CSV table of C-alpha atoms and ligand atoms in Angstrom, one decimal:
chain,number,residue,atom,x,y,z
A,1197,UNK,CA,-8.1,40.8,-0.2
A,1198,UNK,CA,-7.4,38.1,-2.7
A,1199,UNK,CA,-8.4,34.8,-1.4
A,1200,UNK,CA,-8.1,31.4,-3.2
A,1201,UNK,CA,-11.7,30.4,-2.4
A,1202,UNK,CA,-12.7,26.9,-3.2
A,1203,UNK,CA,-15.3,26.2,-5.6
A,1204,UNK,CA,-16.3,22.5,-4.7
A,1205,UNK,CA,-16.9,20.5,-7.8
A,1206,UNK,CA,-18.0,17.2,-9.0
A,1207,UNK,CA,-15.6,15.5,-11.3
A,1208,UNK,CA,-18.3,15.7,-14.2
A,1209,UNK,CA,-18.3,19.5,-13.5
A,1210,UNK,CA,-14.7,19.9,-14.2
A,1211,UNK,CA,-15.3,19.3,-18.0
A,1212,UNK,CA,-17.8,21.9,-18.4
A,1213,UNK,CA,-16.0,24.7,-16.6
A,1214,UNK,CA,-13.2,26.9,-17.7
A,1215,UNK,CA,-10.7,25.0,-15.4
A,1216,UNK,CA,-7.3,24.7,-17.1
A,1217,UNK,CA,-5.4,22.1,-14.9
A,1218,UNK,CA,-6.2,19.0,-12.8
A,1219,UNK,CA,-3.8,18.6,-9.6
A,1220,UNK,CA,-4.1,15.0,-8.5
A,1221,UNK,CA,-2.5,14.3,-5.1
A,1222,UNK,CA,-1.8,10.8,-3.7
A,1223,UNK,CA,0.5,8.0,-2.8
A,1224,UNK,CA,-0.1,6.5,-6.3
A,1225,UNK,CA,-2.4,7.1,-9.2
A,1226,UNK,CA,-3.6,3.7,-9.9
A,1227,UNK,CA,-7.1,4.7,-9.0
A,1228,UNK,CA,-7.6,7.2,-11.9
A,1229,UNK,CA,-9.8,6.5,-14.9
A,1230,UNK,CA,-8.2,4.7,-17.9
A,1231,UNK,CA,-7.9,7.8,-20.0
A,1232,UNK,CA,-5.7,9.3,-17.2
A,1233,UNK,CA,-3.8,6.0,-16.9
A,1234,UNK,CA,-3.1,6.1,-20.7
A,1235,UNK,CA,-1.7,9.6,-20.6
A,1236,UNK,CA,0.6,8.6,-17.6
A,1237,UNK,CA,1.8,5.5,-19.4
A,1238,UNK,CA,2.6,7.6,-22.5
A,1239,UNK,CA,4.6,10.1,-20.5
A,1240,UNK,CA,6.4,7.5,-18.7
A,1241,UNK,CA,7.8,6.2,-22.0
A,1242,UNK,CA,10.1,9.2,-22.2
A,1243,UNK,CA,10.3,10.1,-18.5
A,1244,UNK,CA,10.4,7.3,-16.0
A,1245,UNK,CA,10.1,9.6,-13.1
A,1246,UNK,CA,6.5,10.6,-14.0
A,1247,UNK,CA,4.3,9.9,-11.1
A,1248,UNK,CA,7.3,9.6,-8.9
A,1249,UNK,CA,8.1,13.1,-8.6
A,1250,UNK,CA,6.0,16.4,-9.3
A,1251,UNK,CA,5.1,16.1,-12.9
A,1252,UNK,CA,3.1,18.0,-15.4
A,1253,UNK,CA,1.8,16.1,-18.4
A,1254,UNK,CA,-0.5,16.5,-21.3
A,1255,UNK,CA,-3.9,14.7,-20.9
A,1256,UNK,CA,-6.7,15.0,-23.3
A,1257,UNK,CA,-9.3,14.5,-20.7
A,1258,UNK,CA,-8.0,16.7,-18.1
A,1259,UNK,CA,-9.2,20.4,-18.2
A,1260,UNK,CA,-6.9,22.5,-20.1
A,1261,UNK,CA,-5.1,19.3,-21.2
A,1262,UNK,CA,-3.0,19.7,-18.2
A,1263,UNK,CA,-2.5,17.0,-15.5
A,1264,UNK,CA,-0.4,17.6,-12.6
A,1265,UNK,CA,0.6,14.6,-10.5
A,1266,UNK,CA,1.8,15.5,-6.9
A,1267,UNK,CA,2.9,12.4,-5.1
A,1268,UNK,CA,2.7,12.3,-1.4
A,1269,UNK,CA,5.1,9.3,-1.0
A,1270,UNK,CA,4.1,6.4,0.9
A,1271,UNK,CA,1.4,6.9,3.5
A,1272,UNK,CA,1.6,3.5,5.2
A,1273,UNK,CA,4.2,4.1,7.8
A,1274,UNK,CA,3.6,4.5,11.5
A,1275,UNK,CA,4.5,8.1,11.2
A,1276,UNK,CA,2.7,9.3,8.2
A,1277,UNK,CA,-0.4,11.5,8.6
A,1278,UNK,CA,-2.7,13.6,6.6
A,1279,UNK,CA,0.0,16.4,6.5
A,1280,UNK,CA,1.4,14.5,3.5
A,1281,UNK,CA,-1.4,15.9,1.4
A,1282,UNK,CA,-0.9,19.3,2.7
A,1283,UNK,CA,2.8,19.4,1.9
A,1284,UNK,CA,2.3,18.0,-1.6
A,1285,UNK,CA,-0.3,20.6,-2.4
A,1286,UNK,CA,1.8,23.4,-1.0
A,1287,UNK,CA,4.8,22.3,-3.0
A,1288,UNK,CA,2.8,21.8,-6.2
A,1289,UNK,CA,1.7,25.6,-6.3
A,1290,UNK,CA,4.8,26.9,-7.9
A,1291,UNK,CA,5.2,24.1,-10.5
A,1292,UNK,CA,1.3,24.6,-11.5
A,1293,UNK,CA,2.0,28.4,-11.9
A,1294,UNK,CA,4.9,27.8,-14.1
A,1295,UNK,CA,2.9,25.6,-16.4
A,1296,UNK,CA,0.8,28.7,-17.3
A,1297,UNK,CA,-2.4,27.4,-15.5
A,1298,UNK,CA,-4.5,30.1,-14.2
A,1299,UNK,CA,-7.5,28.2,-12.7
A,1300,UNK,CA,-6.5,24.8,-11.4
A,1301,UNK,CA,-8.7,22.2,-9.8
A,1302,UNK,CA,-7.5,20.0,-7.0
A,1303,UNK,CA,-8.3,16.3,-6.1
A,1304,UNK,CA,-7.0,13.6,-3.8
A,1305,UNK,CA,-6.8,9.9,-4.7
A,1306,UNK,CA,-5.8,6.5,-3.2
A,1307,UNK,CA,-6.4,8.2,0.4
A,1308,UNK,CA,-6.0,5.5,3.1
A,1309,UNK,CA,-9.1,4.6,5.0
A,1310,UNK,CA,-9.7,5.5,8.5
A,1311,UNK,CA,-10.7,8.6,10.5
A,1312,UNK,CA,-7.2,10.1,10.6
A,1313,UNK,CA,-7.2,10.4,6.7
A,1314,UNK,CA,-10.9,11.9,6.4
A,1315,UNK,CA,-9.6,15.5,6.0
A,1316,UNK,CA,-7.1,14.6,3.2
A,1317,UNK,CA,-8.8,16.8,0.7
A,1318,UNK,CA,-9.4,19.8,3.1
A,1319,UNK,CA,-5.7,19.3,4.2
A,1320,UNK,CA,-4.6,19.6,0.4
A,1321,UNK,CA,-6.7,22.6,0.0
A,1322,UNK,CA,-5.1,24.3,3.1
A,1323,UNK,CA,-1.7,23.4,1.8
A,1324,UNK,CA,-2.5,24.8,-1.5
A,1325,UNK,CA,-3.4,28.1,0.0
A,1326,UNK,CA,-0.3,28.1,2.0
A,1327,UNK,CA,1.9,27.6,-1.1
A,1328,UNK,CA,-0.3,30.3,-2.9
A,1329,UNK,CA,0.0,33.0,-0.1
A,1330,UNK,CA,2.1,36.0,-0.6
A,1331,UNK,CA,2.9,38.5,2.1
A,1332,UNK,CA,0.9,41.7,2.9
A,1333,UNK,CA,3.7,43.7,1.8
A,1334,UNK,CA,4.2,41.9,-1.5
A,1335,UNK,CA,0.5,42.2,-2.2
A,1336,UNK,CA,0.5,45.9,-1.4
A,1337,UNK,CA,3.4,46.5,-3.6
A,1338,UNK,CA,2.8,44.2,-6.5
A,1339,UNK,CA,-1.0,44.0,-6.3
A,1340,UNK,CA,-3.1,41.0,-5.5
A,1341,UNK,CA,-2.1,38.9,-8.5
A,1342,UNK,CA,1.4,38.5,-7.0
A,1343,UNK,CA,-0.2,35.5,-5.7
A,1344,UNK,CA,-0.4,32.9,-8.5
A,1345,UNK,CA,-4.0,31.7,-8.1
A,1346,UNK,CA,-7.3,33.6,-7.2
A,1347,UNK,CA,-9.3,30.6,-7.2
A,1348,UNK,CA,-8.9,26.9,-7.0
A,1349,UNK,CA,-11.5,24.2,-7.6
A,1350,UNK,CA,-11.8,21.3,-5.2
A,1351,UNK,CA,-13.1,18.0,-6.5
A,1352,UNK,CA,-14.7,15.9,-4.1
A,1353,UNK,CA,-16.4,16.1,-0.6
A,1354,UNK,CA,-15.5,19.2,1.6
A,1355,UNK,CA,-17.8,21.6,3.3
A,1356,UNK,CA,-16.9,24.7,1.2
A,1357,UNK,CA,-18.0,27.4,3.7
A,1358,UNK,CA,-16.2,25.6,6.7
A,1359,UNK,CA,-12.9,25.3,4.8
A,1360,UNK,CA,-13.1,28.6,3.2
A,1361,UNK,CA,-13.8,30.3,6.7
A,1362,UNK,CA,-10.9,28.6,8.3
A,1363,UNK,CA,-8.7,29.7,5.3
A,1364,UNK,CA,-9.9,33.2,5.7
A,1365,UNK,CA,-8.8,33.0,9.3
A,1366,UNK,CA,-5.4,31.7,8.3
A,1367,UNK,CA,-4.9,34.5,5.9
A,1368,UNK,CA,-5.6,37.1,8.6
A,1369,UNK,CA,-3.1,35.2,11.0
A,1370,UNK,CA,-0.4,34.9,8.3
A,1371,UNK,CA,-0.8,38.7,7.6
A,1372,UNK,CA,-0.6,39.9,11.2
A,1373,UNK,CA,2.3,37.6,12.1
A,1374,UNK,CA,4.5,38.0,9.1
A,1375,UNK,CA,4.3,41.7,8.4
A,1376,UNK,CA,7.2,44.0,9.2
A,1377,UNK,CA,7.1,46.0,12.3
A,1378,UNK,CA,6.3,49.5,10.7
A,1379,UNK,CA,3.4,48.2,8.5
A,1380,UNK,CA,2.1,46.1,11.4
A,1381,UNK,CA,2.8,48.5,14.3
A,1382,UNK,CA,0.3,48.1,17.2
A,1383,UNK,CA,-1.9,50.9,15.8
A,1384,UNK,CA,-1.7,49.5,12.2
A,1385,UNK,CA,-2.5,46.0,13.7
A,1386,UNK,CA,-5.5,47.5,15.3
A,1387,UNK,CA,-6.6,48.9,12.0
A,1388,UNK,CA,-5.9,45.7,10.1
A,1389,UNK,CA,-8.4,44.1,12.6
A,1390,UNK,CA,-10.9,46.6,12.2
A,1391,UNK,CA,-10.8,46.1,8.4
A,1392,UNK,CA,-10.6,42.3,8.8
A,1393,UNK,CA,-13.9,42.2,10.9
A,1394,UNK,CA,-15.9,45.0,9.1
A,1395,UNK,CA,-19.3,43.6,8.1
A,1396,UNK,CA,-19.1,40.5,10.3
A,1397,UNK,CA,-20.7,39.9,13.6
A,1398,UNK,CA,-17.3,40.3,15.7
A,1399,UNK,CA,-17.2,43.7,17.6
A,1400,UNK,CA,-13.7,45.2,17.6
A,1401,UNK,CA,-12.7,47.7,20.4
A,1402,UNK,CA,-9.2,49.3,20.3
A,1403,UNK,CA,-8.0,50.2,23.9
A,1404,UNK,CA,-5.2,52.6,23.3
A,1405,UNK,CA,-5.7,55.4,25.9
A,1406,UNK,CA,-2.6,55.6,28.1
A,1407,UNK,CA,-4.5,56.2,31.4
A,1408,UNK,CA,-6.8,53.2,30.6
A,1409,UNK,CA,-3.9,51.0,29.5
A,1410,UNK,CA,-2.1,51.7,32.8
A,1411,UNK,CA,-5.3,51.1,34.9
A,1412,UNK,CA,-6.2,47.9,33.2
A,1413,UNK,CA,-2.9,46.4,32.2
A,1414,UNK,CA,0.0,47.5,34.4
A,1415,UNK,CA,2.4,44.8,33.4
A,1416,UNK,CA,1.7,45.3,29.7
A,1417,UNK,CA,2.3,49.0,30.3
A,1418,UNK,CA,5.7,48.1,31.8
A,1419,UNK,CA,6.9,46.4,28.5
A,1420,UNK,CA,5.3,49.4,26.6
A,1421,UNK,CA,7.2,52.1,28.8
A,1422,UNK,CA,9.8,52.7,26.3
A,1423,UNK,CA,7.2,53.1,23.5
A,1424,UNK,CA,5.0,55.7,24.8
A,1425,UNK,CA,7.3,58.4,23.5
A,1426,UNK,CA,7.0,57.4,19.8
A,1427,UNK,CA,3.5,58.0,18.3
A,1428,UNK,CA,3.6,55.3,15.9
A,1429,UNK,CA,4.8,52.7,18.5
A,1430,UNK,CA,2.1,53.2,20.9
A,1431,UNK,CA,0.6,50.1,22.4
A,1432,UNK,CA,-2.9,48.9,21.7
A,1433,UNK,CA,-5.1,46.2,23.0
A,1434,UNK,CA,-7.5,44.9,20.5
A,1435,UNK,CA,-10.7,43.2,22.1
A,1436,UNK,CA,-12.7,41.1,19.8
A,1437,UNK,CA,-16.2,39.9,20.9
A,1438,UNK,CA,-18.7,37.5,19.3
A,1439,UNK,CA,-21.9,36.2,20.6
A,1440,UNK,CA,-23.7,33.5,18.6
A,1441,UNK,CA,-27.5,33.3,18.3
A,1442,UNK,CA,-29.5,31.2,20.8
A,1443,UNK,CA,-28.7,30.3,24.3
A,1444,UNK,CA,-24.9,30.3,24.9
A,1445,UNK,CA,-23.5,26.7,25.4
A,1446,UNK,CA,-19.8,27.4,25.4
A,1447,UNK,CA,-17.6,30.4,26.1
A,1448,UNK,CA,-14.1,30.8,24.8
A,1449,UNK,CA,-11.7,33.5,26.0
A,1450,UNK,CA,-8.4,34.0,24.3
A,1451,UNK,CA,-5.3,36.1,24.9
A,1452,UNK,CA,-2.8,36.6,22.0
A,1453,UNK,CA,0.9,38.0,22.5
A,1454,UNK,CA,1.3,40.6,20.0
A,1455,UNK,CA,4.7,41.9,20.3
A,1456,UNK,CA,5.1,43.8,17.2
A,1457,UNK,CA,8.9,44.1,17.6
A,1458,UNK,CA,11.0,42.4,20.4
A,1459,UNK,CA,14.2,44.1,20.8
A,1460,UNK,CA,14.5,42.3,24.2
A,1461,UNK,CA,14.3,45.6,25.9
A,1462,UNK,CA,17.0,46.5,28.3
A,1463,UNK,CA,18.1,42.9,28.2
A,1464,UNK,CA,18.8,43.6,24.6
A,1465,UNK,CA,19.0,40.8,22.0
A,1466,UNK,CA,22.6,40.8,20.7
A,1467,UNK,CA,24.7,38.6,18.6
A,1468,UNK,CA,22.3,38.6,15.6
A,1469,UNK,CA,19.2,37.2,17.6
A,1470,UNK,CA,17.0,40.3,17.0
A,1471,UNK,CA,16.2,39.6,13.2
A,1472,UNK,CA,12.9,37.9,12.7
A,1473,UNK,CA,11.5,39.5,16.0
A,1474,UNK,CA,8.6,41.3,14.0
A,1475,UNK,CA,7.0,37.9,14.1
A,1476,UNK,CA,6.7,38.0,17.9
A,1477,UNK,CA,3.0,38.8,17.4
A,1478,UNK,CA,2.3,35.3,16.0
A,1479,UNK,CA,0.1,34.5,18.9
A,1480,UNK,CA,-2.1,37.5,18.5
A,1481,UNK,CA,-2.2,36.7,14.9
A,1482,UNK,CA,-3.4,33.2,15.5
A,1483,UNK,CA,-6.1,34.3,17.9
A,1484,UNK,CA,-7.4,36.9,15.3
A,1485,UNK,CA,-7.3,34.3,12.7
A,1486,UNK,CA,-9.2,31.9,14.9
A,1487,UNK,CA,-11.8,34.7,15.4
A,1488,UNK,CA,-12.1,35.3,11.7
A,1489,UNK,CA,-12.6,31.8,10.9
A,1490,UNK,CA,-15.5,31.9,13.5
A,1491,UNK,CA,-16.8,35.1,12.1
A,1492,UNK,CA,-17.4,33.4,8.6
A,1493,UNK,CA,-19.4,30.5,10.2
A,1494,UNK,CA,-21.5,32.4,12.8
A,1495,UNK,CA,-21.9,29.4,15.1
A,1496,UNK,CA,-24.9,29.4,17.3
A,1497,UNK,CA,-24.5,29.1,21.0
A,1498,UNK,CA,-21.0,30.1,21.3
A,1499,UNK,CA,-19.5,33.2,22.9
A,1500,UNK,CA,-15.9,34.3,22.2
A,1501,UNK,CA,-14.0,37.1,23.8
A,1502,UNK,CA,-10.4,37.7,22.7
A,1503,UNK,CA,-7.7,40.2,23.7
A,1504,UNK,CA,-4.8,40.9,21.5
A,1505,UNK,CA,-1.9,42.6,23.2
A,1506,UNK,CA,0.0,44.6,20.6
A,1507,UNK,CA,3.0,46.1,22.1
A,1508,UNK,CA,6.5,47.0,21.0
A,1509,UNK,CA,9.3,45.8,23.3
A,1510,UNK,CA,11.7,48.8,23.0
A,1511,UNK,CA,14.8,50.1,24.7
A,1512,UNK,CA,15.5,53.6,25.8
A,1513,UNK,CA,15.7,55.8,28.9
A,1514,UNK,CA,12.1,54.9,30.0
A,1515,UNK,CA,12.7,51.2,29.4
A,1516,UNK,CA,11.7,48.8,32.3
A,1517,UNK,CA,14.5,46.8,33.7
A,1518,UNK,CA,15.3,43.6,35.6
A,1519,UNK,CA,14.7,43.6,39.4
A,1520,UNK,CA,11.7,45.9,39.3
A,1521,UNK,CA,8.6,44.9,41.2
A,1522,UNK,CA,5.5,45.7,39.2
A,1523,UNK,CA,2.0,44.8,40.6
A,1524,UNK,CA,-0.3,43.3,38.1
A,1525,UNK,CA,-4.0,43.8,37.6
A,1526,UNK,CA,-4.8,40.9,40.0
A,1527,UNK,CA,-2.7,42.4,42.8
A,1528,UNK,CA,0.0,39.8,42.3
A,1529,UNK,CA,3.6,41.6,42.6
A,1530,UNK,CA,5.9,40.5,39.9
A,1531,UNK,CA,9.7,40.7,40.1
A,1532,UNK,CA,11.1,41.3,36.6
A,1533,UNK,CA,13.7,38.7,36.0
A,1534,UNK,CA,14.6,39.5,32.4
A,1535,UNK,CA,13.0,42.2,30.1
A,1536,UNK,CA,13.3,39.7,27.1
A,1537,UNK,CA,10.6,37.5,28.9
A,1538,UNK,CA,8.0,40.2,28.0
A,1539,UNK,CA,5.4,38.0,26.3
A,1540,UNK,CA,4.1,36.6,29.7
A,1541,UNK,CA,3.9,40.2,31.1
A,1542,UNK,CA,1.7,41.6,28.2
A,1543,UNK,CA,-0.6,38.7,28.4
A,1544,UNK,CA,-1.1,38.2,32.2
A,1545,UNK,CA,-3.2,41.3,32.7
A,1546,UNK,CA,-5.5,40.5,29.7
A,1547,UNK,CA,-5.7,37.0,31.0
A,1548,UNK,CA,-6.6,38.2,34.5
A,1549,UNK,CA,-9.3,40.4,33.0
A,1550,UNK,CA,-10.8,37.6,31.0
A,1551,UNK,CA,-10.5,35.3,34.1
A,1552,UNK,CA,-12.7,37.7,35.9
A,1553,UNK,CA,-15.3,37.6,33.0
A,1554,UNK,CA,-15.1,33.7,32.6
A,1555,UNK,CA,-16.2,33.1,36.2
A,1556,UNK,CA,-19.7,34.0,35.4
A,1557,UNK,CA,-19.7,32.6,31.8
A,1558,UNK,CA,-21.4,29.3,30.6
A,1559,UNK,CA,-18.9,26.5,30.1
A,1560,UNK,CA,-15.9,28.9,29.9
A,1561,UNK,CA,-12.4,28.0,28.7
A,1562,UNK,CA,-9.5,30.2,28.6
A,1563,UNK,CA,-6.3,30.1,26.4
A,1564,UNK,CA,-3.2,32.1,25.9
A,1565,UNK,CA,-1.4,31.8,22.5
A,1566,UNK,CA,2.2,33.0,22.1
A,1567,UNK,CA,5.5,32.7,20.3
A,1568,UNK,CA,6.9,32.4,23.8
A,1569,UNK,CA,9.9,30.5,24.1
A,1570,UNK,CA,12.9,29.1,22.2
A,1571,UNK,CA,12.5,26.1,24.3
A,1572,UNK,CA,9.2,25.1,22.8
A,1573,UNK,CA,10.8,25.3,19.4
A,1574,UNK,CA,13.6,23.1,20.6
A,1575,UNK,CA,11.3,20.8,22.5
A,1576,UNK,CA,8.4,20.3,19.9
A,1577,UNK,CA,9.8,21.4,16.5
A,1578,UNK,CA,7.0,22.3,14.4
A,1579,UNK,CA,4.3,21.4,16.8
A,1580,UNK,CA,2.4,23.8,19.1
A,1581,UNK,CA,2.9,22.9,22.8
A,1582,UNK,CA,-0.3,23.0,24.7
A,1583,UNK,CA,0.2,23.5,28.4
A,1584,UNK,CA,-3.0,22.9,30.2
A,1585,UNK,CA,-4.3,23.2,33.8
A,1586,UNK,CA,-6.1,20.4,35.4
A,1587,UNK,CA,-9.6,21.7,34.8
A,1588,UNK,CA,-8.6,21.9,31.0
A,1589,UNK,CA,-7.5,18.2,31.2
A,1590,UNK,CA,-10.4,16.8,33.2
A,1591,UNK,CA,-13.2,18.7,31.2
A,1592,UNK,CA,-11.8,17.3,27.9
A,1593,UNK,CA,-10.7,20.7,26.4
A,1594,UNK,CA,-7.2,19.7,25.7
A,1595,UNK,CA,-8.1,16.4,24.2
A,1596,UNK,CA,-10.5,18.2,21.7
A,1597,UNK,CA,-7.7,20.2,20.4
A,1598,UNK,CA,-5.2,17.4,20.3
A,1599,UNK,CA,-7.8,15.2,18.5
A,1600,UNK,CA,-8.6,18.2,16.0
A,1601,UNK,CA,-5.0,18.8,15.4
A,1602,UNK,CA,-4.3,15.1,14.4
A,1603,UNK,CA,-7.4,14.8,12.0
A,1604,UNK,CA,-7.2,18.2,10.6
A,1605,UNK,CA,-3.3,17.8,10.0
A,1606,UNK,CA,-2.4,21.0,12.3
A,1607,UNK,CA,0.2,19.6,14.7
A,1608,UNK,CA,-0.1,20.1,18.4
A,1609,UNK,CA,1.3,18.2,21.3
A,1610,UNK,CA,0.8,18.0,24.9
A,1611,UNK,CA,3.1,19.4,27.5
A,1612,UNK,CA,1.7,18.7,31.0
A,1613,UNK,CA,2.2,21.4,33.7
A,1614,UNK,CA,4.2,20.2,36.8
A,1615,UNK,CA,4.8,21.2,40.3
A,1616,UNK,CA,8.4,22.2,39.3
A,1617,UNK,CA,7.0,24.9,37.1
A,1618,UNK,CA,5.3,26.6,40.1
A,1619,UNK,CA,8.5,26.2,42.2
A,1620,UNK,CA,10.5,27.9,39.4
A,1621,UNK,CA,8.4,31.1,39.4
A,1622,UNK,CA,7.7,31.5,43.2
A,1623,UNK,CA,8.8,34.8,44.8
A,1624,UNK,CA,12.4,34.6,46.4
A,1625,UNK,CA,11.6,37.4,49.0
A,1626,UNK,CA,8.7,39.0,50.8
A,1627,UNK,CA,9.1,42.0,48.5
A,1628,UNK,CA,7.5,40.1,45.7
A,1629,UNK,CA,5.1,37.2,44.8
A,1630,UNK,CA,6.5,35.8,41.6
A,1631,UNK,CA,9.5,35.9,39.4
A,1632,UNK,CA,8.7,36.4,35.8
A,1633,UNK,CA,11.8,34.6,34.5
A,1634,UNK,CA,15.4,33.3,35.1
A,1635,UNK,CA,18.1,34.9,33.1
A,1636,UNK,CA,19.4,32.1,30.9
A,1637,UNK,CA,18.1,31.5,27.4
A,1638,UNK,CA,14.9,29.5,27.6
A,1639,UNK,CA,16.2,26.9,25.2
A,1640,UNK,CA,18.8,26.0,27.9
A,1641,UNK,CA,16.4,26.2,30.9
A,1642,UNK,CA,14.9,23.1,32.2
A,1643,UNK,CA,11.1,23.2,31.6
A,1644,UNK,CA,11.7,26.5,29.6
A,1645,UNK,CA,8.3,26.4,27.8
A,1646,UNK,CA,6.2,24.9,30.7
A,1647,UNK,CA,7.1,27.2,33.4
A,1648,UNK,CA,5.8,30.3,31.9
A,1649,UNK,CA,2.4,28.9,32.2
A,1650,UNK,CA,2.8,28.7,35.8
A,1651,UNK,CA,3.6,32.3,35.8
A,1652,UNK,CA,0.4,33.1,33.9
A,1653,UNK,CA,-1.8,31.2,36.1
A,1654,UNK,CA,-0.2,32.9,39.2
A,1655,UNK,CA,-0.4,36.4,37.8
A,1656,UNK,CA,-3.9,36.1,36.2
A,1657,UNK,CA,-5.2,34.7,39.4
A,1658,UNK,CA,-6.1,31.4,37.9
A,1659,UNK,CA,-4.7,29.6,40.8
A,1660,UNK,CA,-7.9,30.4,42.5
A,1661,UNK,CA,-9.7,28.5,39.9
A,1662,UNK,CA,-8.1,25.0,40.0
A,1663,UNK,CA,-9.7,21.7,40.1
A,1664,UNK,CA,-10.6,21.8,43.8
A,1665,UNK,CA,-12.0,25.3,43.8
A,1666,UNK,CA,-15.7,26.3,43.8
A,1667,UNK,CA,-15.2,27.9,40.3
A,1668,UNK,CA,-12.8,25.6,38.3
A,1669,UNK,CA,-11.6,27.4,35.1
A,1670,UNK,CA,-10.0,25.3,32.2
A,1671,UNK,CA,-7.1,27.2,30.9
A,1672,UNK,CA,-4.4,26.1,28.3
A,1673,UNK,CA,-1.4,28.0,27.5
A,1674,UNK,CA,-0.3,27.5,23.7
A,1675,UNK,CA,3.4,28.1,22.8
A,1676,UNK,CA,3.7,28.3,18.9
A,1677,UNK,CA,7.5,29.2,19.0
A,1678,UNK,CA,8.2,26.1,17.0
A,1679,UNK,CA,5.1,26.0,14.8
A,1680,UNK,CA,4.4,29.6,13.9
A,1681,UNK,CA,6.5,29.9,10.9
A,1682,UNK,CA,7.6,27.3,8.3
A,1683,UNK,CA,10.8,25.5,9.2
A,1684,UNK,CA,11.0,27.5,12.5
A,1685,UNK,CA,12.7,30.2,10.4
A,1686,UNK,CA,11.5,33.4,12.3
A,1687,UNK,CA,13.2,35.7,9.9
A,1688,UNK,CA,12.2,34.3,6.5
A,1689,UNK,CA,9.9,31.4,7.0
A,1690,UNK,CA,6.3,31.9,5.7
A,1691,UNK,CA,3.8,32.1,8.7
A,1692,UNK,CA,2.0,28.9,9.2
A,1693,UNK,CA,-1.1,30.2,11.0
A,1694,UNK,CA,-0.7,27.5,13.7
A,1695,UNK,CA,-2.9,26.6,15.4
A,1696,UNK,CA,-6.0,28.1,13.6
A,1697,UNK,CA,-6.9,24.7,11.9
A,1698,UNK,CA,-6.7,22.8,15.2
A,1699,UNK,CA,-8.7,25.4,17.1
A,1700,UNK,CA,-11.3,25.7,14.4
A,1701,UNK,CA,-11.5,21.9,14.2
A,1702,UNK,CA,-11.9,21.6,18.0
A,1703,UNK,CA,-14.5,24.3,18.6
A,1704,UNK,CA,-16.2,25.2,15.2
A,1705,UNK,CA,-16.6,21.8,13.5
A,1706,UNK,CA,-20.0,20.9,14.5
B,3054,LIG,ZN1,11.3,38.7,24.3
């Protein structure tokens, strides 16, 4: 795998190396040395837009004589944040490549003071990698050099192993999320994980035996029912485990929705709404990405268990249908409301299993990550929605992720869980305990992205682990339907790897 790994440089080291361009990102360029100022003034004589727009200019003191100015725009408005550096770096990639540079170095300038701007250089590095990334299909067809750059220098103060590990995780997340449904079928997603974690201290277990799946994950198997006849579409649960050295101080349990293709099932997606549904595995992708980031850092005292539910939501004669009542792993009877609300079904049993394990773990917290609802995309735009239970609020887990998202520039927002969400999913008859979904589109359903969290709580048995129980378990559901791909464009947008940076910032930045 090609990786734009950072070499962290001092400014002086730039001159001695074989770097061939310097990219400077900032709201203005007035803090640069006088030699750079002279080059900028010279260039401005024939192009007044230099420094106001993305500009490449000749500069004798710059490596390769190439200076690239990438303005962030103003940073002093109430709504500006560190993502301005990310965006400017991402947008610079194509221009730097077009200039002929092969080995650029990146620096930031005129960064505002204050805690919210401390990660400007790291954010620029992540943005540059985002712009440099090409899909797995493109790399396998054209070769790794379809990506413009194999390396980038970072001038200034970042922890190279930390940002490099996060970026390795984001790369895994983008690959799993973005790849088309045949190349990233459940089986091949499992193989990808085995490869991605080979040689690390993360163990990978692939659960793909039908008997075992039906025993452990009955709701997941309902969704998979129309896939068991097709060898290459068989479901697989990938279990990732990591246990850091020393006494365990924190245990993190994650479940990812990995719908490798979502036809909607018997509630078929019609009217052109199916395209892009190979990306319905973005939650599993993000979980794998977070674990990959962790694998690069080997943190002491941390235990992580993750289950990725890779399933294709198909339609055929065997397909499950609305009105069926299916008993989940926890014993809760689920009335199917709509087969296109399949993500909560594939996650509920793994979440029930990890809840059982979390009860005896040290300082546990649980997460589900999913491209779950159009409602989240509408309500939150490019921000991941965090829907926590009370223990996750009171023990500070959600605040950790919110704070990390702000400082590292990976947008997350709070969506409190409310009583109406639990009313919404309650069983309507004595024949069932909960209803999986209503029948309208989530985007036009009141509290459409919050109520699925209530469903997951009820079906996983987490309702027995609330604030007032003997064993409260912090749990947060994370809906990335708006944040998982650039521009919210599920068919063509580049996967964003949301919320890998926020989670890494919250749990791995020691
Ligand atoms: Zn669906």
